Amino acid sequence: MANAKVFLPLIAFMALVGLLVWGLKHDPHAIPSQLVGKPLPHFEASRLLKPQQQVTQQLFKGHYSLLNVFASWCAACRLEHPVLMDIARRHQIALVGLNYNDRQADVLPWLRTAGNPYQVIIADSDGRLGIDLGVYGTPESFIIGPDGRILYRHVGALSMKIWRQQIRPKLKQLGVA
Amino acid sequence: MIRAVVLLIMSVVLVMSTLAGERYPFTKQQQRQQFLQLTQQLRCLVCQNESLDASNAPLAQDLKQQVYRMVRQGKSSVQIKQFMVARYGDFVLLKPQWQASTWLLWLMPLLLMLIAGMLICGIQRRQRARRHNNALQPHQANERTIE
């Protein structure tokens, strides 16, 4: 006597399995940026390599930029460095560095040897601009629009794969080539 | 003279609190309490199961410094939490706030208990009905046991 109710636990189990499989695709550690769609926070900082010059959020107006948060103490930043050099060489987007919780004396030797992909590097020695940007996992890269709005954030080292599959499509979508 | 004595006492207190390992010195007990509460209620985003108070991660140190600054400035706990949520999202609060997006989260245990309770009542009622039916037909039960 086949009572259909017998299948209820199986159906419930399959539903649970479906839910858990869907959950596996999500990174539980990832925190989406609260600032996407919002303008860059107001800031005043000096340039890392030209400390007598001050910059503000006005630096980003009028063109698209890739703001890359990096530091000399950050191993993953070394890994993504070649990708940044490549972006600087080949692509039509301004690369701005945010040197986060770091010192010029520690960064300079590294950039001299490995090369400097950035058009401008903002010095954030106490990490306060990083806090205002919601930085939690260096390196991070932000796409900034010509009106100074934050359009996208990627947490973690860039790779050519991430560039091709995530960043570049986003830029194409925005019409930035 | 009095000014010198006051200055001396204040220096001694500051030195002693530093020696005692107080990394974030306060002159007001109320602020010290507020700081402790906040750092225990805010999440470390690197070691995400720990509070800022418990975590040794560099980001936790930076955020604690930020909380310290804001407490010393006399900001309220609500303002400081809003500051953090604006930058890191609701997740930075260890205890989810009571708001439209979290009603389900908060009420789920209660809802589940109610549903479980209703299911149990339903099952018991059916069992009672079955037992009642069996009691009404005793001759059938006797026939079975004879075998």
Short mmCIF file of C-alpha atoms in Angstrom, two decimals, chain A residues 5 28-35 38 41 100-101 126-128 130-137 153, chain B residues 43 45-48 58-59 62-66 69 73 83-92 126:
data_model
loop_
_atom_site.label_atom_id
_atom_site.label_comp_id
_atom_site.label_asym_id
_atom_site.label_seq_id
_atom_site.Cartn_x
_atom_site.Cartn_y
_atom_site.Cartn_z
CA LYS A 5 3.23 10.57 2.55
CA PRO A 28 30.75 33.11 4.01
CA HIS A 29 33.75 35.31 4.74
CA ALA A 30 32.97 37.85 2.03
CA ILE A 31 31.47 41.17 3.02
CA PRO A 32 29.86 43.19 0.23
CA SER A 33 30.93 46.80 0.10
CA GLN A 34 28.52 49.25 1.71
CA LEU A 35 29.88 52.01 -0.48
CA LYS A 38 28.07 56.08 -3.04
CA PRO A 41 34.44 59.62 1.33
CA TYR A 100 47.46 51.38 3.56
CA ASN A 101 48.93 51.27 7.07
CA ASP A 126 47.28 55.26 9.95
CA GLY A 127 44.70 53.37 7.93
CA ARG A 128 41.91 55.86 8.54
CA GLY A 130 40.98 52.50 4.65
CA ILE A 131 38.40 52.40 7.43
CA ASP A 132 36.30 55.01 5.62
CA LEU A 133 36.40 52.79 2.53
CA GLY A 134 35.42 49.70 4.51
CA VAL A 135 38.70 47.95 3.75
CA TYR A 136 38.99 44.64 5.58
CA GLY A 137 41.12 42.40 3.37
CA ARG A 153 34.91 46.49 -5.21
CA ARG B 43 32.80 42.10 15.19
CA LEU B 45 36.04 41.40 10.23
CA VAL B 46 39.19 39.36 9.85
CA CYS B 47 38.56 36.78 12.58
CA GLN B 48 34.85 36.92 12.06
CA PRO B 58 45.68 44.40 12.85
CA LEU B 59 42.31 45.59 11.52
CA ASP B 62 42.77 49.95 13.93
CA LEU B 63 39.05 49.75 14.58
CA LYS B 64 39.57 49.75 18.34
CA GLN B 65 41.67 52.87 17.92
CA GLN B 66 38.82 54.42 15.94
CA ARG B 69 38.94 58.19 19.42
CA GLN B 73 35.29 62.73 21.53
CA PHE B 83 29.75 54.78 11.84
CA MET B 84 30.86 51.16 11.68
CA VAL B 85 27.69 49.88 9.98
CA ALA B 86 27.95 52.61 7.33
CA ARG B 87 31.39 51.29 6.37
CA TYR B 88 31.17 47.56 7.01
CA GLY B 89 27.48 46.73 6.99
CA ASP B 90 25.18 45.14 9.56
CA PHE B 91 27.56 42.22 9.82
CA VAL B 92 29.96 44.31 11.92
CA ARG B 126 -4.44 11.17 15.37
#
